[in-house]
Short mmCIF file of C-alpha atoms in Angstrom, two decimals:
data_model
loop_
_atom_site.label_atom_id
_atom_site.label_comp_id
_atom_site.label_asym_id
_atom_site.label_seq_id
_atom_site.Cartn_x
_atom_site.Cartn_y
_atom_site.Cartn_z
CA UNK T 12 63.02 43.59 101.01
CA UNK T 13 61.12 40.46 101.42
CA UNK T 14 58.38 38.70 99.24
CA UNK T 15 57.73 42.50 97.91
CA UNK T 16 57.63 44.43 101.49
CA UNK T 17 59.82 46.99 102.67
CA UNK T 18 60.01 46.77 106.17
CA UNK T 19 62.40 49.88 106.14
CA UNK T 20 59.60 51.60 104.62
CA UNK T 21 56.85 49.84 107.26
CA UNK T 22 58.99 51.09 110.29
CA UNK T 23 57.64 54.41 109.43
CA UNK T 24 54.12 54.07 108.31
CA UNK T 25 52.69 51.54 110.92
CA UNK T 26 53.78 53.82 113.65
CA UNK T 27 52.62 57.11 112.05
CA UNK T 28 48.99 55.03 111.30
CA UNK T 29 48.80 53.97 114.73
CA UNK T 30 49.91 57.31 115.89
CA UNK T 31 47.63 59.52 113.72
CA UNK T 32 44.52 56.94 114.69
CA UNK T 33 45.38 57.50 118.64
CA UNK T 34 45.78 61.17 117.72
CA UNK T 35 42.78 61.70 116.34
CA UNK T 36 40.41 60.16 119.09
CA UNK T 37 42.89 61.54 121.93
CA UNK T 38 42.02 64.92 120.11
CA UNK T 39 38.03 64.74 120.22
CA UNK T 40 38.36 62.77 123.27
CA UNK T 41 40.19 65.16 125.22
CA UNK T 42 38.71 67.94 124.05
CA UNK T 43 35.04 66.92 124.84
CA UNK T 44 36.04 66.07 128.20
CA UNK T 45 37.92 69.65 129.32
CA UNK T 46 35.20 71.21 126.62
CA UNK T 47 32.61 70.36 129.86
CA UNK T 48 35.48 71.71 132.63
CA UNK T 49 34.83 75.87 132.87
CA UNK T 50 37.35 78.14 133.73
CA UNK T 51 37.55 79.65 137.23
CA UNK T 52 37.28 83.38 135.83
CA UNK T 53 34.51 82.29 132.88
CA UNK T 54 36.59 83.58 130.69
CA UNK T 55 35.79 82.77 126.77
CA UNK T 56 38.52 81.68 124.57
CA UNK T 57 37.99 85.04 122.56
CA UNK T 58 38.58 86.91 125.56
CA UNK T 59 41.64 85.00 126.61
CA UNK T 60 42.98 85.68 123.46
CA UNK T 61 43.05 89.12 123.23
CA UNK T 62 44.26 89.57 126.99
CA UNK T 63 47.57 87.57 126.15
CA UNK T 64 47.87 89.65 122.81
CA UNK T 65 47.64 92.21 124.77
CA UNK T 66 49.95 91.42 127.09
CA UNK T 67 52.52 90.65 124.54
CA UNK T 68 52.35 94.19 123.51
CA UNK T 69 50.42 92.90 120.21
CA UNK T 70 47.55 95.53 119.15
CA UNK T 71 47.92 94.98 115.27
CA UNK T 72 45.89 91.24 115.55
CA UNK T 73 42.06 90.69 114.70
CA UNK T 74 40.07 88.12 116.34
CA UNK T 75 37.29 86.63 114.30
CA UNK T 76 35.02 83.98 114.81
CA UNK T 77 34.62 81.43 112.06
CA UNK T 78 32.11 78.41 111.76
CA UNK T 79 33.20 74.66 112.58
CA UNK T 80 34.68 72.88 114.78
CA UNK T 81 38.22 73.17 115.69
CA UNK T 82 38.76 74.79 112.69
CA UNK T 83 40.92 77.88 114.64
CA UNK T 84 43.84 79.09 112.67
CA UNK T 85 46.41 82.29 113.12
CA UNK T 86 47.11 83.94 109.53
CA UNK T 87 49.65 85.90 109.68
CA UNK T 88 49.80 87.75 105.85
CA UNK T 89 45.86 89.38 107.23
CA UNK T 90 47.26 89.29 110.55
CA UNK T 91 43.91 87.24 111.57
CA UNK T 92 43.28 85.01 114.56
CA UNK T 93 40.18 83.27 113.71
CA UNK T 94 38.58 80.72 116.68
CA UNK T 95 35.71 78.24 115.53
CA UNK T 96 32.10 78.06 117.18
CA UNK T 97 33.68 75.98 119.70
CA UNK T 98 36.38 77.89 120.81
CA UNK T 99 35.25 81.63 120.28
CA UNK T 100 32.22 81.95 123.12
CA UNK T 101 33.16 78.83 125.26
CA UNK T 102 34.78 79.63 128.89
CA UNK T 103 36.20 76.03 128.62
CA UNK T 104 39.38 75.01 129.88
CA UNK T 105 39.77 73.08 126.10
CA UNK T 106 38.27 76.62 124.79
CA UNK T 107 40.36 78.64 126.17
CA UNK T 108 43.80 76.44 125.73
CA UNK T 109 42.99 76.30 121.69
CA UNK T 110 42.47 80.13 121.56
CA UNK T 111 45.77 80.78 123.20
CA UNK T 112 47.74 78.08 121.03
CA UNK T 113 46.10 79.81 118.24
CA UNK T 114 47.41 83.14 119.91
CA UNK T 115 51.10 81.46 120.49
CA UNK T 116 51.69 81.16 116.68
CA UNK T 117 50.72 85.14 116.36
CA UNK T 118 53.32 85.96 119.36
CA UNK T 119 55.91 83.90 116.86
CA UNK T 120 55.14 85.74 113.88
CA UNK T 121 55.48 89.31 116.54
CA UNK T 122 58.59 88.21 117.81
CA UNK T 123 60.36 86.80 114.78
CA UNK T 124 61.16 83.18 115.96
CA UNK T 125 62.63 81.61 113.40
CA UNK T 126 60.67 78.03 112.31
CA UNK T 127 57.65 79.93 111.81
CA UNK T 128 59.54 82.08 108.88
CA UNK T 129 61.21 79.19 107.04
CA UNK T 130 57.75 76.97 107.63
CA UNK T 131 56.13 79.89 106.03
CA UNK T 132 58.66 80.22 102.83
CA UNK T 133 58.09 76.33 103.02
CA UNK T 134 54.21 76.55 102.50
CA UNK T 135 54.18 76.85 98.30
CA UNK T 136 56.37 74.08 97.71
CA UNK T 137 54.77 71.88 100.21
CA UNK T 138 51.38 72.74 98.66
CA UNK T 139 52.74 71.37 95.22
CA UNK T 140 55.62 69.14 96.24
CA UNK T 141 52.93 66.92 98.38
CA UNK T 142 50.19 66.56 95.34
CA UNK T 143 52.76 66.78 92.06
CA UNK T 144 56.10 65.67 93.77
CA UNK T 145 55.01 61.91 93.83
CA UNK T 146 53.32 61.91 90.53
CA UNK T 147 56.61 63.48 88.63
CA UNK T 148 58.93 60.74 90.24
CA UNK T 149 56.74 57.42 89.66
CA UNK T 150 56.42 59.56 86.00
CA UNK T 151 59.83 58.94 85.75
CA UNK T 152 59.94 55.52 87.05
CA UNK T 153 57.36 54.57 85.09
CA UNK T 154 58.12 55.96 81.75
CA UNK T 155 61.85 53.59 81.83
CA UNK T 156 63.74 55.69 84.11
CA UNK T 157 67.09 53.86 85.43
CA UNK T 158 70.69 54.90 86.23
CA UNK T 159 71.76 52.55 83.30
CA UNK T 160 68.97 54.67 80.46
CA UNK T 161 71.19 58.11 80.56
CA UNK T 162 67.51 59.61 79.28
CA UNK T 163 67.59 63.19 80.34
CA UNK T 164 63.74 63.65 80.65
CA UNK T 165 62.84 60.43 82.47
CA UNK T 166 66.13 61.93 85.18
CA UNK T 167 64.62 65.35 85.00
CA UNK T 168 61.19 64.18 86.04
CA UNK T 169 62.10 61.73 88.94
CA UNK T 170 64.79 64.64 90.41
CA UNK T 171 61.82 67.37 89.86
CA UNK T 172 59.66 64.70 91.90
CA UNK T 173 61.73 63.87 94.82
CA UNK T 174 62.98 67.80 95.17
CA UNK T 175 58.99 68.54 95.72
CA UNK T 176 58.49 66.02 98.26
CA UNK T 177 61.85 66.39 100.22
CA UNK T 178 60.67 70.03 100.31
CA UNK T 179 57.15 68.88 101.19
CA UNK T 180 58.30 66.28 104.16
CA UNK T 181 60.56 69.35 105.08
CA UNK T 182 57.36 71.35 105.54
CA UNK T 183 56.14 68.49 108.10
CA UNK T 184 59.44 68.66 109.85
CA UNK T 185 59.59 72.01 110.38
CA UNK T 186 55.97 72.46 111.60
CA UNK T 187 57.33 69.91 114.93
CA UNK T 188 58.88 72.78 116.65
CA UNK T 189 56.68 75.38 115.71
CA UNK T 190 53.30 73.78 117.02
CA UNK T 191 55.07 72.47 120.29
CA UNK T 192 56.67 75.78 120.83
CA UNK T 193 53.31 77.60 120.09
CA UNK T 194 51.67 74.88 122.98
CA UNK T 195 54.66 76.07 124.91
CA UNK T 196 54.07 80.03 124.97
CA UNK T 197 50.19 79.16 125.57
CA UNK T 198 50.70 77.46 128.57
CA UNK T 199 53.16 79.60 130.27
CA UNK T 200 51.42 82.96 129.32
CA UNK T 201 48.05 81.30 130.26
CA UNK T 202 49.05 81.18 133.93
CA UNK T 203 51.35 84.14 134.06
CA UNK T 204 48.75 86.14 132.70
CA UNK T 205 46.48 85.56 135.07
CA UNK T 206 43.61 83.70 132.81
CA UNK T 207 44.17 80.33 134.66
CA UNK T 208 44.46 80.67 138.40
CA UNK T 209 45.26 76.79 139.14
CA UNK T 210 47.31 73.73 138.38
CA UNK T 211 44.48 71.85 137.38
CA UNK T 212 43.56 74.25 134.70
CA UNK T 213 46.96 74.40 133.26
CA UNK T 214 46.90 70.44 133.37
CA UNK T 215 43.85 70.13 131.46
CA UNK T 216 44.59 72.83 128.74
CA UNK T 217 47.94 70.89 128.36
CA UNK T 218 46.40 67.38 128.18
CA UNK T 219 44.00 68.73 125.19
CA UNK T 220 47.53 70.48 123.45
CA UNK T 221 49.53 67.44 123.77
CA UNK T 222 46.87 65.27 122.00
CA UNK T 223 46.91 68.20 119.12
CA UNK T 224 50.37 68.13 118.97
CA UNK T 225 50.77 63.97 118.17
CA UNK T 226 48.83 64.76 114.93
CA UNK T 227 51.66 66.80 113.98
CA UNK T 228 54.17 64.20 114.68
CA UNK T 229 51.96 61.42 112.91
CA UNK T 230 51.61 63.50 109.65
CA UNK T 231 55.94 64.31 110.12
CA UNK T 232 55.96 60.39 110.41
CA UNK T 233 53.60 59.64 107.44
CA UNK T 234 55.22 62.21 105.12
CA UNK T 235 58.62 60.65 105.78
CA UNK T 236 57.86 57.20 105.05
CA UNK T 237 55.76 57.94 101.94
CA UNK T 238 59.20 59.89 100.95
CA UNK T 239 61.37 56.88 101.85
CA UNK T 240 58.75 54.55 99.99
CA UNK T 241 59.33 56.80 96.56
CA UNK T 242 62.90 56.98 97.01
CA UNK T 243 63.21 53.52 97.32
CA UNK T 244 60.85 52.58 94.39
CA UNK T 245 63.65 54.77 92.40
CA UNK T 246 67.09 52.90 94.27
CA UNK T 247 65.52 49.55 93.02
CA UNK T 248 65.33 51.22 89.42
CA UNK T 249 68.55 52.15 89.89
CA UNK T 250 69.87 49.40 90.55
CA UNK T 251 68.21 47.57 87.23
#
């Protein structure tokens, strides 16, 4: 550390800032470009989405529309695929790609794969581990907490802290492979199903996925520095 800086800890953040920024406007970007870009067949991201559900033998799934803006999600407790105003009735080539990433995660959930089920066990504790597990370690750090002050509640508090954020930043982690893999199925049942019928559509759906995809990578990148900064902040209390 130097003149009160970690650089260990800046290593992480400045790239996930940068990262999440580009992200972001890639995103919009991206998406308001293939948004204008129909699909040969005119097929609507609704529709796309229930002929690769259907061709993954998946008749259990109900597509709703919801209001917003790239608000589309896959729940898989109501066994809901919800697509936004933007997605549900556009025959877009971003439409359509969004609908069947949405669709990917519900093929996970059908076929069992793995990252999808611990991210899923992973969802409470990342809820409270991201909001509380902070507070309960700088608690600690705060209230005299140090390797060399044996007090069993200021420990307690600081290992209660950085167990909820390690399992938060695990949450982050885990969500990598899922959303890539999701991306993944879309694109390769999007052609083999016949919804896309050339390169160029494949290219754009995948241009707008990849963009989606960084933000995942930028909030992996934030959560892991913020987790380095805290653990840190208790080393150098350690160390007192």
């Amino acid at each position: 550390m130097h003149y009160g800086i970690d650089f260990s800890y800046l290593i992480f953040a400045i790239p996930a800032l940068l990262l999440s920024l580009w992200a972001s406007s890639a995103v919009k970007s991206r998406f308001a470009q293939f948004d204008r870009v129909r699909t040969k067949k005119g097929i609507t991201g609704a529709e796309a989405a229930r002929i690769l559900l259907q061709a993954n033998g998946i008749t259990d799934v109900r597509i709703a529309r919801i209001s917003g803006n790239l608000t589309d999600n896959y729940n898989p407790t109501t066994k809901v695929l919800s697509l936004s105003d933007a997605t549900y009735a556009s025959s877009s080539i971003a439409a359509v790609g969004v609908a069947a990433h949405e669709t990917g995660h519900a093929i996970q959930h059908n076929v069992g794969y793995t990252p999808i089920a611990i991210r899923g066990m992973l969802v409470p504790v990342a809820n409270i581990g991201s909001r509380i597990g902070p507070l309960l370690a700088i608690a600690g750090v705060g209230l005299g907490y140090s390797a060399q002050s044996g007090n069993p509640i200021f420990q307690l508090l600081v290992n209660a802290g950085l167990l909820l954020f390690a399992g938060a930043t695990l949450f982050y982690i885990v969500t990598l492979p899922v959303e890539f893999d999701a991306s993944w199925r879309a694109l390769k049942i999007l052609k083999s199903s016949g919804v896309f019928v050339d390169q160029s559509e494949i290219d754009g759906a995948k241009s707008v996925l990849w963009a989606a995809a960084m933000t995942y990578v930028a909030s992996a990148l934030n959560a892991i520095a913020s987790f380095i900064r805290i653990l840190m902040i208790v080393n150098r209390r350690n160390r007192r």
